[in-house]
Amino acid sequence: MKRWIVLFLLIAVSGSAVLYWLTGFGRPSKEDSASVRLATVSRRDMGSFVQATGVVKPQVGAEVRVGARISGRVECLCVSVGQRVKKGEVIVRLEREELEARVRRAEADLAYAQANLELIRRGSREQEIRQVQQEVREAEAVLQFDLAELERKEKLFSQGFVSWEELERARREAEVARAHLQATRERLRLIEDRYTPEEIAMGHWRVEQARALLREAQVQLGYATIAAPISGIIAQVSTQKGETVAAGLQAPTFITIVDLDRLEVDAYVDEVDIGRVKVGQKATFTVDSYPGREFEGEVTAIYPKAILLDNVVNYVTVISVGDHGGLLKPDMTASVRIFLGKKKGVLALPREAVKREGRLKVVYVWHGGRAEKREVVTGWRDGDFLEIESGLKEGEQVLLEPPSPEEGGR
C-alpha cells in the first residue's frame, strides 16, 4: 500500500513540473527580452575634442599700468574710467611751473658756460674784469638774501606756518645762488689769470656739463605730461586732480589701460589630455555672460610649467580670440573646446555600452537572446559616442547595461 502512495506522489510532482514549463513560468518571457536596452554598431562622422575651463586675459602688452616718473601735483586728469584713448593721447598733466624754471635756469647756465669759454679763448680785458667783479658782488647779495629767506622759512616751518614744499623750494634757491656765486668767482679768476690749455679744456667741459644739465631738465619737464602708451579703454583710475603723487624707488601707477581688441583665453588643460593638444589646433569657447554665443580661436602656446588646481595637474594653454564685437572683457570665465580632428564613417557606439574590466574595455553583444562578452579597442570620443577600432562589426547589437544571469554574459 505504501508503495502505491509513493508512486502516486512522484507522478503528481512530475506532472506539475511539466505544466509549469509549458505555461511559460520559469523561463525568460518575451516581455523580458523586449525590455533589454540595445545599441546598434553603426558608422558616423566623429570629431574629437578636449574640454577645459579658462579665463579671458589681455595679451602680453595689451594691459598697461601708467604712472608718474617724477613727484608732483596732478594739474589735469584728462580721462575717466570707460573712456577710449589713442596711443600718444595726453591722459595726465602734472604741475610744470618749477620744472619750466629749471629749464630756463639750465639754458642760462649753458649760455654762461659758452660765454665763459669764449672769454677764455679771447683772453681778458680790464673792462671785462670790472664787469665780472660787479657780477660777483651781485651774486653775493643774492646768496645772502636767499640764506636769510631760508632761515626765515625754517623757523616758520617749525611753527607750522609754511609747507614742506615751500621750505624745500627755499633750500634749492639758496643752493642755486651759492653755485652761481662760485661759478662767477671762478670766472673772475679765469679772466684775471693767464689761461692755460688745461683751463681751456675745463671751459669746454663746463659747456658740455651745462648742456647735459639742460637736457636733463628738459626730460624732467617732459615727464610732467603723461601720454597713453597704447590705444585702449581706461579700466582704472586711482588718483584725482589736485592730488600729489610721489615717485620713489618704483614709479607710482594710477591709471590702467586695456586694449580689448587684444584678448586671449588661458585654458587649464588636464595632464591626461595635454599630450593630444598642439599649437595651431582650432578651438571654440563660450562665456557665462553670452551663453548662446560661441567664439572662435586657435591654440597659440602651451606653457611648459604645470599648475595645480584642486590638486589636479593642469597646463595653461593659450587660445587666441578673434573678432568678438567688443563683447568679451578680462577675467570672464570661458568653457573651451579644443578640436583634435575629424574622422568620417567610423564604427561607433554610445559610451555607456562600453564597460571597463581592469585594463580592458568590453561590450556585451546581443545574439539569439543571449549576451556574449567581447573585448574591444576604442579610439576617439565625440560627446556621448566612442569610436570602435576593433572587436565589433557594423550592424551588431550591444547591450547598454550589463546582462542579468538569465541573459548570459559569458
mmCIF file of C-alpha atoms in Angstrom:
data_model
loop_
_atom_site.group_PDB
_atom_site.id
_atom_site.type_symbol
_atom_site.label_atom_id
_atom_site.label_comp_id
_atom_site.label_asym_id
_atom_site.label_seq_id
_atom_site.Cartn_x
_atom_site.Cartn_y
_atom_site.Cartn_z
ATOM 1 C CA MET A 1 0.000 0.000 0.000
ATOM 2 C CA LYS A 2 2.835 2.398 0.869
ATOM 3 C CA ARG A 3 4.486 1.655 -2.492
ATOM 4 C CA TRP A 4 1.410 2.843 -4.371
ATOM 5 C CA ILE A 5 1.255 6.072 -2.357
ATOM 6 C CA VAL A 6 4.923 6.940 -3.161
ATOM 7 C CA LEU A 7 4.401 6.184 -6.846
ATOM 8 C CA PHE A 8 1.345 8.436 -6.955
ATOM 9 C CA LEU A 9 3.277 11.358 -5.382
ATOM 10 C CA LEU A 10 6.136 11.062 -7.903
ATOM 11 C CA ILE A 11 3.700 11.156 -10.840
ATOM 12 C CA ALA A 12 1.972 14.246 -9.388
ATOM 13 C CA VAL A 13 5.232 16.176 -8.913
ATOM 14 C CA SER A 14 6.467 15.367 -12.435
ATOM 15 C CA GLY A 15 3.179 16.460 -13.963
ATOM 16 C CA SER A 16 3.269 19.761 -12.094
ATOM 17 C CA ALA A 17 6.800 20.498 -13.366
ATOM 18 C CA VAL A 18 5.807 19.814 -16.959
ATOM 19 C CA LEU A 19 2.733 22.013 -16.623
ATOM 20 C CA TYR A 20 4.872 24.834 -15.069
ATOM 21 C CA TRP A 21 7.240 24.788 -18.044
ATOM 22 C CA LEU A 22 4.540 24.573 -20.698
ATOM 23 C CA THR A 23 2.712 27.574 -19.289
ATOM 24 C CA GLY A 24 5.893 29.706 -19.633
ATOM 25 C CA PHE A 25 6.788 30.102 -15.984
ATOM 26 C CA GLY A 26 10.432 29.548 -15.043
ATOM 27 C CA ARG A 27 11.934 30.860 -18.327
ATOM 28 C CA PRO A 28 12.513 34.406 -19.716
ATOM 29 C CA SER A 29 9.347 35.846 -21.204
ATOM 30 C CA LYS A 30 9.143 37.749 -24.454
ATOM 31 C CA GLU A 31 8.422 40.886 -22.468
ATOM 32 C CA ASP A 32 11.693 40.450 -20.519
ATOM 33 C CA SER A 33 13.650 40.095 -23.779
ATOM 34 C CA ALA A 34 11.932 43.121 -25.278
ATOM 35 C CA SER A 35 12.875 45.237 -22.260
ATOM 36 C CA VAL A 36 16.631 44.844 -22.900
ATOM 37 C CA ARG A 37 18.246 48.198 -23.896
ATOM 38 C CA LEU A 38 20.301 47.759 -27.053
ATOM 39 C CA ALA A 39 22.501 49.906 -29.299
ATOM 40 C CA THR A 40 23.447 49.084 -32.871
ATOM 41 C CA VAL A 41 27.032 49.405 -34.079
ATOM 42 C CA SER A 42 26.839 51.963 -36.892
ATOM 43 C CA ARG A 43 29.040 54.296 -38.873
ATOM 44 C CA ARG A 44 29.131 58.037 -38.177
ATOM 45 C CA ASP A 45 31.334 61.077 -38.629
ATOM 46 C CA MET A 46 33.229 61.943 -35.457
ATOM 47 C CA GLY A 47 35.137 64.924 -34.198
ATOM 48 C CA SER A 48 37.393 64.566 -31.183
ATOM 49 C CA PHE A 49 37.988 67.461 -28.799
ATOM 50 C CA VAL A 50 39.382 68.313 -25.386
ATOM 51 C CA GLN A 51 37.272 70.271 -22.932
ATOM 52 C CA ALA A 52 38.743 72.744 -20.448
ATOM 53 C CA THR A 53 37.849 75.744 -18.332
ATOM 54 C CA GLY A 54 39.664 79.018 -18.880
ATOM 55 C CA VAL A 55 39.773 82.740 -18.203
ATOM 56 C CA VAL A 56 39.763 85.653 -20.662
ATOM 57 C CA LYS A 57 43.008 87.635 -20.287
ATOM 58 C CA PRO A 58 44.659 90.584 -22.068
ATOM 59 C CA GLN A 59 47.573 89.572 -24.262
ATOM 60 C CA VAL A 60 51.081 90.486 -23.159
ATOM 61 C CA GLY A 61 51.371 94.243 -23.679
ATOM 62 C CA ALA A 62 47.611 94.760 -24.001
ATOM 63 C CA GLU A 63 47.195 95.845 -20.360
ATOM 64 C CA VAL A 64 49.391 98.725 -19.186
ATOM 65 C CA ARG A 65 49.559 100.455 -15.806
ATOM 66 C CA VAL A 66 50.568 104.077 -16.257
ATOM 67 C CA GLY A 67 52.270 106.131 -13.560
ATOM 68 C CA ALA A 68 54.467 109.163 -12.943
ATOM 69 C CA ARG A 69 58.260 109.145 -13.137
ATOM 70 C CA ILE A 70 58.531 112.330 -11.072
ATOM 71 C CA SER A 71 56.765 113.678 -7.999
ATOM 72 C CA GLY A 72 54.240 116.457 -8.416
ATOM 73 C CA ARG A 73 50.679 117.656 -8.069
ATOM 74 C CA VAL A 74 48.087 116.469 -10.591
ATOM 75 C CA GLU A 75 47.134 119.590 -12.525
ATOM 76 C CA CYS A 76 44.852 117.885 -15.071
ATOM 77 C CA LEU A 77 43.285 114.418 -15.027
ATOM 78 C CA CYS A 78 42.238 114.273 -18.662
ATOM 79 C CA VAL A 79 40.453 110.869 -18.759
ATOM 80 C CA SER A 80 37.847 108.848 -16.871
ATOM 81 C CA VAL A 81 37.018 105.150 -16.496
ATOM 82 C CA GLY A 82 35.492 103.653 -19.647
ATOM 83 C CA GLN A 83 36.896 106.318 -21.960
ATOM 84 C CA ARG A 84 38.638 105.149 -25.144
ATOM 85 C CA VAL A 85 42.067 106.674 -25.771
ATOM 86 C CA LYS A 86 44.598 106.509 -28.586
ATOM 87 C CA LYS A 87 48.312 105.928 -28.268
ATOM 88 C CA GLY A 88 50.073 109.235 -27.558
ATOM 89 C CA GLU A 89 46.959 110.987 -26.237
ATOM 90 C CA VAL A 90 47.588 113.078 -23.093
ATOM 91 C CA ILE A 91 45.914 111.491 -20.068
ATOM 92 C CA VAL A 92 47.521 113.338 -17.110
ATOM 93 C CA ARG A 93 49.415 116.604 -16.620
ATOM 94 C CA LEU A 94 51.444 117.419 -13.519
ATOM 95 C CA GLU A 95 52.228 120.995 -12.480
ATOM 96 C CA ARG A 96 55.057 122.400 -14.615
ATOM 97 C CA GLU A 97 55.986 125.792 -13.131
ATOM 98 C CA GLU A 98 59.041 124.667 -11.163
ATOM 99 C CA LEU A 99 60.198 122.325 -13.940
ATOM 100 C CA GLU A 100 59.969 125.110 -16.514
ATOM 101 C CA ALA A 101 62.029 127.331 -14.204
ATOM 102 C CA ARG A 102 64.713 124.647 -14.036
ATOM 103 C CA VAL A 103 64.847 124.519 -17.820
ATOM 104 C CA ARG A 104 65.268 128.304 -18.054
ATOM 105 C CA ARG A 105 67.989 128.204 -15.391
ATOM 106 C CA ALA A 106 69.788 125.410 -17.259
ATOM 107 C CA GLU A 107 69.543 127.388 -20.502
ATOM 108 C CA ALA A 108 71.094 130.374 -18.756
ATOM 109 C CA ASP A 109 73.886 128.243 -17.295
ATOM 110 C CA LEU A 110 74.661 126.860 -20.736
ATOM 111 C CA ALA A 111 74.805 130.330 -22.232
ATOM 112 C CA TYR A 112 77.041 131.416 -19.364
ATOM 113 C CA ALA A 113 79.425 128.460 -19.879
ATOM 114 C CA GLN A 114 79.599 129.156 -23.599
ATOM 115 C CA ALA A 115 80.353 132.838 -22.983
ATOM 116 C CA ASN A 116 82.995 131.910 -20.421
ATOM 117 C CA LEU A 117 84.669 129.569 -22.912
ATOM 118 C CA GLU A 118 84.685 132.312 -25.497
ATOM 119 C CA LEU A 119 86.238 134.661 -22.949
ATOM 120 C CA ILE A 120 89.000 132.155 -22.232
ATOM 121 C CA ARG A 121 89.717 131.841 -25.919
ATOM 122 C CA ARG A 122 89.914 135.631 -26.424
ATOM 123 C CA GLY A 123 91.830 136.460 -23.238
ATOM 124 C CA SER A 124 90.888 139.102 -20.662
ATOM 125 C CA ARG A 125 90.356 142.841 -20.795
ATOM 126 C CA GLU A 126 90.163 145.366 -17.954
ATOM 127 C CA GLN A 127 86.569 146.256 -18.766
ATOM 128 C CA GLU A 128 85.557 142.595 -18.640
ATOM 129 C CA ILE A 129 87.285 142.165 -15.277
ATOM 130 C CA ARG A 130 85.345 145.084 -13.778
ATOM 131 C CA GLN A 131 82.121 143.711 -15.205
ATOM 132 C CA VAL A 132 82.675 140.267 -13.709
ATOM 133 C CA GLN A 133 83.678 141.801 -10.372
ATOM 134 C CA GLN A 134 80.296 143.542 -10.334
ATOM 135 C CA GLU A 135 78.607 140.217 -11.124
ATOM 136 C CA VAL A 136 80.403 138.633 -8.158
ATOM 137 C CA ARG A 137 79.092 141.350 -5.824
ATOM 138 C CA GLU A 138 75.567 140.863 -7.148
ATOM 139 C CA ALA A 139 75.812 137.089 -6.735
ATOM 140 C CA GLU A 140 76.986 137.544 -3.142
ATOM 141 C CA ALA A 141 73.992 139.770 -2.412
ATOM 142 C CA VAL A 142 71.593 137.242 -3.921
ATOM 143 C CA LEU A 143 73.106 134.444 -1.842
ATOM 144 C CA GLN A 144 72.839 136.468 1.375
ATOM 145 C CA PHE A 145 69.185 137.201 0.630
ATOM 146 C CA ASP A 146 68.404 133.551 -0.159
ATOM 147 C CA LEU A 147 70.157 132.354 3.012
ATOM 148 C CA ALA A 148 68.181 134.813 5.113
ATOM 149 C CA GLU A 149 64.969 133.721 3.396
ATOM 150 C CA LEU A 150 65.849 130.065 4.041
ATOM 151 C CA GLU A 151 66.439 130.762 7.731
ATOM 152 C CA ARG A 152 63.075 132.530 7.944
ATOM 153 C CA LYS A 153 61.272 129.656 6.200
ATOM 154 C CA GLU A 154 62.869 127.113 8.555
ATOM 155 C CA LYS A 155 61.535 128.983 11.568
ATOM 156 C CA LEU A 156 58.067 129.302 10.025
ATOM 157 C CA PHE A 157 58.096 125.597 9.111
ATOM 158 C CA SER A 158 58.932 124.610 12.681
ATOM 159 C CA GLN A 159 55.921 126.676 13.779
ATOM 160 C CA GLY A 160 53.666 125.103 11.130
ATOM 161 C CA PHE A 161 53.116 128.287 9.062
ATOM 162 C CA VAL A 162 54.683 127.090 5.801
ATOM 163 C CA SER A 163 54.583 123.752 3.971
ATOM 164 C CA TRP A 164 57.418 121.355 3.429
ATOM 165 C CA GLU A 165 57.343 122.132 -0.307
ATOM 166 C CA GLU A 166 57.945 125.852 0.353
ATOM 167 C CA LEU A 167 60.875 125.031 2.646
ATOM 168 C CA GLU A 168 62.400 122.755 0.002
ATOM 169 C CA ARG A 169 61.967 125.458 -2.643
ATOM 170 C CA ALA A 170 63.849 127.935 -0.430
ATOM 171 C CA ARG A 171 66.668 125.431 0.070
ATOM 172 C CA ARG A 172 67.003 124.833 -3.667
ATOM 173 C CA GLU A 173 67.104 128.574 -4.364
ATOM 174 C CA ALA A 174 69.891 129.030 -1.794
ATOM 175 C CA GLU A 175 71.842 126.153 -3.341
ATOM 176 C CA VAL A 176 71.444 127.632 -6.821
ATOM 177 C CA ALA A 177 72.598 131.059 -5.577
ATOM 178 C CA ARG A 178 75.661 129.517 -3.895
ATOM 179 C CA ALA A 179 76.566 127.602 -7.056
ATOM 180 C CA HIS A 180 76.131 130.738 -9.167
ATOM 181 C CA LEU A 181 78.424 132.711 -6.861
ATOM 182 C CA GLN A 182 81.095 130.041 -7.053
ATOM 183 C CA ALA A 183 80.870 129.953 -10.837
ATOM 184 C CA THR A 184 81.091 133.751 -11.068
ATOM 185 C CA ARG A 185 84.130 133.849 -8.776
ATOM 186 C CA GLU A 186 85.742 131.156 -10.886
ATOM 187 C CA ARG A 187 85.024 133.163 -13.980
ATOM 188 C CA LEU A 188 86.675 136.217 -12.399
ATOM 189 C CA ARG A 189 89.710 134.159 -11.507
ATOM 190 C CA LEU A 190 89.981 132.907 -15.064
ATOM 191 C CA ILE A 191 89.902 136.332 -16.661
ATOM 192 C CA GLU A 192 92.372 137.735 -14.125
ATOM 193 C CA ASP A 193 94.923 134.986 -14.712
ATOM 194 C CA ARG A 194 96.560 133.734 -17.800
ATOM 195 C CA TYR A 195 94.682 130.913 -19.433
ATOM 196 C CA THR A 196 96.449 127.567 -19.760
ATOM 197 C CA PRO A 197 95.494 124.732 -22.167
ATOM 198 C CA GLU A 198 94.094 122.876 -19.175
ATOM 199 C CA GLU A 199 91.822 125.817 -18.342
ATOM 200 C CA ILE A 200 90.619 125.982 -21.915
ATOM 201 C CA ALA A 201 89.819 122.257 -21.747
ATOM 202 C CA MET A 202 87.977 122.884 -18.489
ATOM 203 C CA GLY A 203 85.943 125.558 -20.228
ATOM 204 C CA HIS A 204 84.896 123.044 -22.865
ATOM 205 C CA TRP A 205 83.974 120.550 -20.129
ATOM 206 C CA ARG A 206 81.774 123.115 -18.358
ATOM 207 C CA VAL A 207 79.922 123.784 -21.612
ATOM 208 C CA GLU A 208 79.222 120.068 -22.065
ATOM 209 C CA GLN A 209 78.156 119.746 -18.435
ATOM 210 C CA ALA A 210 75.750 122.668 -18.783
ATOM 211 C CA ARG A 211 74.362 121.165 -21.977
ATOM 212 C CA ALA A 212 73.761 117.813 -20.204
ATOM 213 C CA LEU A 213 72.022 119.530 -17.281
ATOM 214 C CA LEU A 214 69.780 121.367 -19.741
ATOM 215 C CA ARG A 215 68.861 118.092 -21.410
ATOM 216 C CA GLU A 216 68.081 116.540 -18.017
ATOM 217 C CA ALA A 217 65.853 119.479 -17.088
ATOM 218 C CA GLN A 218 64.007 119.187 -20.406
ATOM 219 C CA VAL A 219 63.451 115.452 -19.830
ATOM 220 C CA GLN A 220 62.087 116.121 -16.341
ATOM 221 C CA LEU A 221 59.728 118.698 -17.820
ATOM 222 C CA GLY A 222 58.574 116.134 -20.374
ATOM 223 C CA TYR A 223 57.735 113.705 -17.562
ATOM 224 C CA ALA A 224 55.113 116.174 -16.339
ATOM 225 C CA THR A 225 52.981 115.328 -19.390
ATOM 226 C CA ILE A 226 51.849 111.687 -19.325
ATOM 227 C CA ALA A 227 50.558 110.153 -22.565
ATOM 228 C CA ALA A 228 48.809 106.847 -23.250
ATOM 229 C CA PRO A 229 51.428 104.230 -24.247
ATOM 230 C CA ILE A 230 48.818 102.108 -26.078
ATOM 231 C CA SER A 231 45.358 102.548 -27.563
ATOM 232 C CA GLY A 232 42.556 101.094 -25.469
ATOM 233 C CA ILE A 233 39.969 101.632 -22.742
ATOM 234 C CA ILE A 234 40.637 103.320 -19.399
ATOM 235 C CA ALA A 235 39.997 100.440 -16.982
ATOM 236 C CA GLN A 236 41.016 102.038 -13.685
ATOM 237 C CA VAL A 237 41.876 105.483 -12.275
ATOM 238 C CA SER A 238 43.249 105.773 -8.741
ATOM 239 C CA THR A 239 44.123 109.476 -8.477
ATOM 240 C CA GLN A 240 42.331 112.808 -8.813
ATOM 241 C CA LYS A 241 43.003 116.403 -9.740
ATOM 242 C CA GLY A 242 44.964 118.248 -7.060
ATOM 243 C CA GLU A 243 46.426 115.088 -5.546
ATOM 244 C CA THR A 244 50.199 114.854 -5.137
ATOM 245 C CA VAL A 245 51.948 111.781 -6.488
ATOM 246 C CA ALA A 246 55.313 110.875 -5.001
ATOM 247 C CA ALA A 247 57.839 108.982 -7.103
ATOM 248 C CA GLY A 248 60.080 106.741 -5.027
ATOM 249 C CA LEU A 249 62.153 103.711 -5.939
ATOM 250 C CA GLN A 250 59.223 102.483 -8.037
ATOM 251 C CA ALA A 251 57.110 104.783 -10.177
ATOM 252 C CA PRO A 252 53.551 105.037 -8.797
ATOM 253 C CA THR A 253 50.864 103.728 -11.144
ATOM 254 C CA PHE A 254 47.412 105.266 -11.062
ATOM 255 C CA ILE A 255 45.821 104.587 -14.477
ATOM 256 C CA THR A 256 45.247 101.194 -16.156
ATOM 257 C CA ILE A 257 44.629 100.949 -19.913
ATOM 258 C CA VAL A 258 43.386 97.731 -21.562
ATOM 259 C CA ASP A 259 43.256 97.063 -25.296
ATOM 260 C CA LEU A 260 40.084 94.956 -25.625
ATOM 261 C CA ASP A 261 40.973 94.133 -29.233
ATOM 262 C CA ARG A 262 43.928 92.045 -27.998
ATOM 263 C CA LEU A 263 42.493 89.367 -25.728
ATOM 264 C CA GLU A 264 43.222 85.670 -25.291
ATOM 265 C CA VAL A 265 41.952 82.761 -23.197
ATOM 266 C CA ASP A 266 44.147 80.922 -20.716
ATOM 267 C CA ALA A 267 42.640 77.410 -20.739
ATOM 268 C CA TYR A 268 43.591 74.950 -17.985
ATOM 269 C CA VAL A 269 44.021 71.559 -19.701
ATOM 270 C CA ASP A 270 44.224 68.383 -17.605
ATOM 271 C CA GLU A 271 47.510 66.467 -17.814
ATOM 272 C CA VAL A 272 45.529 63.480 -19.155
ATOM 273 C CA ASP A 273 44.613 65.473 -22.287
ATOM 274 C CA ILE A 274 47.598 67.790 -22.764
ATOM 275 C CA GLY A 275 49.521 65.230 -24.854
ATOM 276 C CA ARG A 276 46.891 65.492 -27.601
ATOM 277 C CA VAL A 277 46.847 69.290 -27.711
ATOM 278 C CA LYS A 278 49.087 71.015 -30.280
ATOM 279 C CA VAL A 279 49.771 74.608 -31.305
ATOM 280 C CA GLY A 280 47.623 75.536 -34.308
ATOM 281 C CA GLN A 281 44.567 73.455 -33.392
ATOM 282 C CA LYS A 282 41.211 75.195 -33.714
ATOM 283 C CA ALA A 283 39.138 75.926 -30.635
ATOM 284 C CA THR A 284 35.803 77.404 -29.622
ATOM 285 C CA PHE A 285 34.638 78.753 -26.286
ATOM 286 C CA THR A 286 31.618 80.259 -24.574
ATOM 287 C CA VAL A 287 31.301 82.624 -21.615
ATOM 288 C CA ASP A 288 28.581 82.800 -18.983
ATOM 289 C CA SER A 289 27.644 86.355 -19.991
ATOM 290 C CA TYR A 290 26.644 85.223 -23.516
ATOM 291 C CA PRO A 291 25.691 81.513 -23.242
ATOM 292 C CA GLY A 292 24.211 81.395 -26.739
ATOM 293 C CA ARG A 293 27.286 82.887 -28.436
ATOM 294 C CA GLU A 294 30.243 80.719 -29.480
ATOM 295 C CA PHE A 295 33.602 82.411 -30.042
ATOM 296 C CA GLU A 296 36.350 81.004 -32.251
ATOM 297 C CA GLY A 297 40.078 80.820 -31.624
ATOM 298 C CA GLU A 298 43.252 78.822 -32.073
ATOM 299 C CA VAL A 299 45.888 77.296 -29.790
ATOM 300 C CA THR A 300 48.874 79.676 -29.870
ATOM 301 C CA ALA A 301 51.000 78.457 -26.937
ATOM 302 C CA ILE A 302 51.252 75.740 -24.277
ATOM 303 C CA TYR A 303 53.050 76.632 -21.053
ATOM 304 C CA PRO A 304 55.675 74.000 -20.137
ATOM 305 C CA LYS A 305 55.293 74.565 -16.388
ATOM 306 C CA ALA A 306 52.329 72.843 -14.732
ATOM 307 C CA ILE A 307 49.989 74.392 -12.178
ATOM 308 C CA LEU A 308 47.841 72.688 -9.540
ATOM 309 C CA LEU A 309 44.100 73.366 -9.485
ATOM 310 C CA ASP A 310 42.147 71.449 -6.833
ATOM 311 C CA ASN A 311 45.102 69.044 -6.560
ATOM 312 C CA VAL A 312 44.880 68.261 -10.284
ATOM 313 C CA VAL A 313 47.854 68.922 -12.581
ATOM 314 C CA ASN A 314 46.932 71.316 -15.400
ATOM 315 C CA TYR A 315 48.821 73.083 -18.169
ATOM 316 C CA VAL A 316 47.947 76.603 -19.295
ATOM 317 C CA THR A 317 47.033 76.522 -22.976
ATOM 318 C CA VAL A 318 46.685 79.904 -24.670
ATOM 319 C CA ILE A 319 43.759 80.327 -27.083
ATOM 320 C CA SER A 320 43.687 83.300 -29.436
ATOM 321 C CA VAL A 321 40.496 85.352 -29.669
ATOM 322 C CA GLY A 322 39.139 86.514 -32.999
ATOM 323 C CA ASP A 323 36.642 89.298 -33.620
ATOM 324 C CA HIS A 324 34.307 89.320 -30.620
ATOM 325 C CA GLY A 325 32.403 92.522 -31.327
ATOM 326 C CA GLY A 326 33.523 94.118 -28.069
ATOM 327 C CA LEU A 327 31.590 91.558 -26.004
ATOM 328 C CA LEU A 328 34.481 89.976 -24.132
ATOM 329 C CA LYS A 329 36.143 91.503 -21.085
ATOM 330 C CA PRO A 330 39.132 90.424 -18.978
ATOM 331 C CA ASP A 331 38.576 87.803 -16.250
ATOM 332 C CA MET A 332 35.423 86.310 -17.822
ATOM 333 C CA THR A 333 35.168 82.532 -17.275
ATOM 334 C CA ALA A 334 35.315 80.526 -20.515
ATOM 335 C CA SER A 335 34.257 76.947 -21.352
ATOM 336 C CA VAL A 336 36.742 75.800 -24.011
ATOM 337 C CA ARG A 337 36.702 73.050 -26.638
ATOM 338 C CA ILE A 338 39.963 72.284 -28.452
ATOM 339 C CA PHE A 339 39.351 70.286 -31.641
ATOM 340 C CA LEU A 340 41.788 67.451 -32.301
ATOM 341 C CA GLY A 341 40.473 66.463 -35.762
ATOM 342 C CA LYS A 342 37.664 64.738 -37.712
ATOM 343 C CA LYS A 343 37.013 61.192 -38.947
ATOM 344 C CA LYS A 344 34.305 60.150 -41.402
ATOM 345 C CA GLY A 345 32.335 56.895 -41.439
ATOM 346 C CA VAL A 346 33.896 55.219 -38.402
ATOM 347 C CA LEU A 347 32.223 52.490 -36.328
ATOM 348 C CA ALA A 348 30.793 53.982 -33.156
ATOM 349 C CA LEU A 349 28.808 53.086 -30.051
ATOM 350 C CA PRO A 350 27.289 55.066 -27.191
ATOM 351 C CA ARG A 351 29.828 55.457 -24.370
ATOM 352 C CA GLU A 352 27.553 53.726 -21.855
ATOM 353 C CA ALA A 353 27.734 50.466 -23.853
ATOM 354 C CA VAL A 354 31.492 50.117 -23.263
ATOM 355 C CA LYS A 355 32.451 48.797 -19.816
ATOM 356 C CA ARG A 356 35.820 48.676 -18.101
ATOM 357 C CA GLU A 357 37.149 45.496 -16.541
ATOM 358 C CA GLY A 358 40.577 46.283 -15.158
ATOM 359 C CA ARG A 359 42.648 47.493 -18.095
ATOM 360 C CA LEU A 360 40.280 46.009 -20.656
ATOM 361 C CA LYS A 361 37.278 47.537 -22.379
ATOM 362 C CA VAL A 362 34.421 45.113 -23.057
ATOM 363 C CA VAL A 363 30.930 45.105 -24.538
ATOM 364 C CA TYR A 364 28.071 42.586 -24.371
ATOM 365 C CA VAL A 365 26.937 41.586 -27.869
ATOM 366 C CA TRP A 366 23.258 40.521 -28.004
ATOM 367 C CA HIS A 367 22.679 37.491 -30.258
ATOM 368 C CA GLY A 368 19.856 34.946 -30.241
ATOM 369 C CA GLY A 369 18.504 36.159 -26.927
ATOM 370 C CA ARG A 370 21.877 35.713 -25.217
ATOM 371 C CA ALA A 371 24.689 38.182 -24.305
ATOM 372 C CA GLU A 372 28.280 37.487 -25.360
ATOM 373 C CA LYS A 373 31.101 39.421 -23.668
ATOM 374 C CA ARG A 374 33.663 40.706 -26.142
ATOM 375 C CA GLU A 375 36.824 42.820 -25.778
ATOM 376 C CA VAL A 376 37.008 45.980 -27.929
ATOM 377 C CA VAL A 377 39.556 48.676 -28.731
ATOM 378 C CA THR A 378 38.227 52.240 -28.695
ATOM 379 C CA GLY A 379 39.528 55.393 -30.361
ATOM 380 C CA TRP A 380 38.153 58.907 -30.371
ATOM 381 C CA ARG A 381 35.420 60.194 -28.137
ATOM 382 C CA ASP A 382 32.825 62.585 -29.540
ATOM 383 C CA GLY A 383 30.323 63.635 -26.928
ATOM 384 C CA ASP A 384 28.351 60.519 -25.905
ATOM 385 C CA PHE A 385 29.908 58.274 -28.575
ATOM 386 C CA LEU A 386 33.128 56.233 -28.755
ATOM 387 C CA GLU A 387 34.944 55.107 -31.886
ATOM 388 C CA ILE A 388 35.276 51.296 -32.110
ATOM 389 C CA GLU A 389 38.613 50.446 -33.738
ATOM 390 C CA SER A 390 38.313 46.652 -33.399
ATOM 391 C CA GLY A 391 36.161 43.942 -31.813
ATOM 392 C CA LEU A 392 32.784 44.692 -33.431
ATOM 393 C CA LYS A 393 31.155 44.713 -36.846
ATOM 394 C CA GLU A 394 28.675 47.125 -38.321
ATOM 395 C CA GLY A 395 25.086 46.139 -37.520
ATOM 396 C CA GLU A 396 25.819 44.113 -34.389
ATOM 397 C CA GLN A 397 23.695 44.908 -31.359
ATOM 398 C CA VAL A 398 25.219 45.624 -27.966
ATOM 399 C CA LEU A 399 23.658 45.825 -24.506
ATOM 400 C CA LEU A 400 23.733 49.260 -22.926
ATOM 401 C CA GLU A 401 23.725 47.661 -19.475
ATOM 402 C CA PRO A 402 25.485 44.553 -18.117
ATOM 403 C CA PRO A 403 23.356 41.404 -18.670
ATOM 404 C CA SER A 404 21.452 39.586 -15.956
ATOM 405 C CA PRO A 405 22.362 35.946 -15.139
ATOM 406 C CA GLU A 406 19.418 34.716 -17.228
ATOM 407 C CA GLU A 407 20.736 36.693 -20.253
ATOM 408 C CA GLY A 408 24.150 35.078 -20.207
ATOM 409 C CA GLY A 409 27.242 37.234 -20.309
ATOM 410 C CA ARG A 410 29.766 34.524 -20.928
#
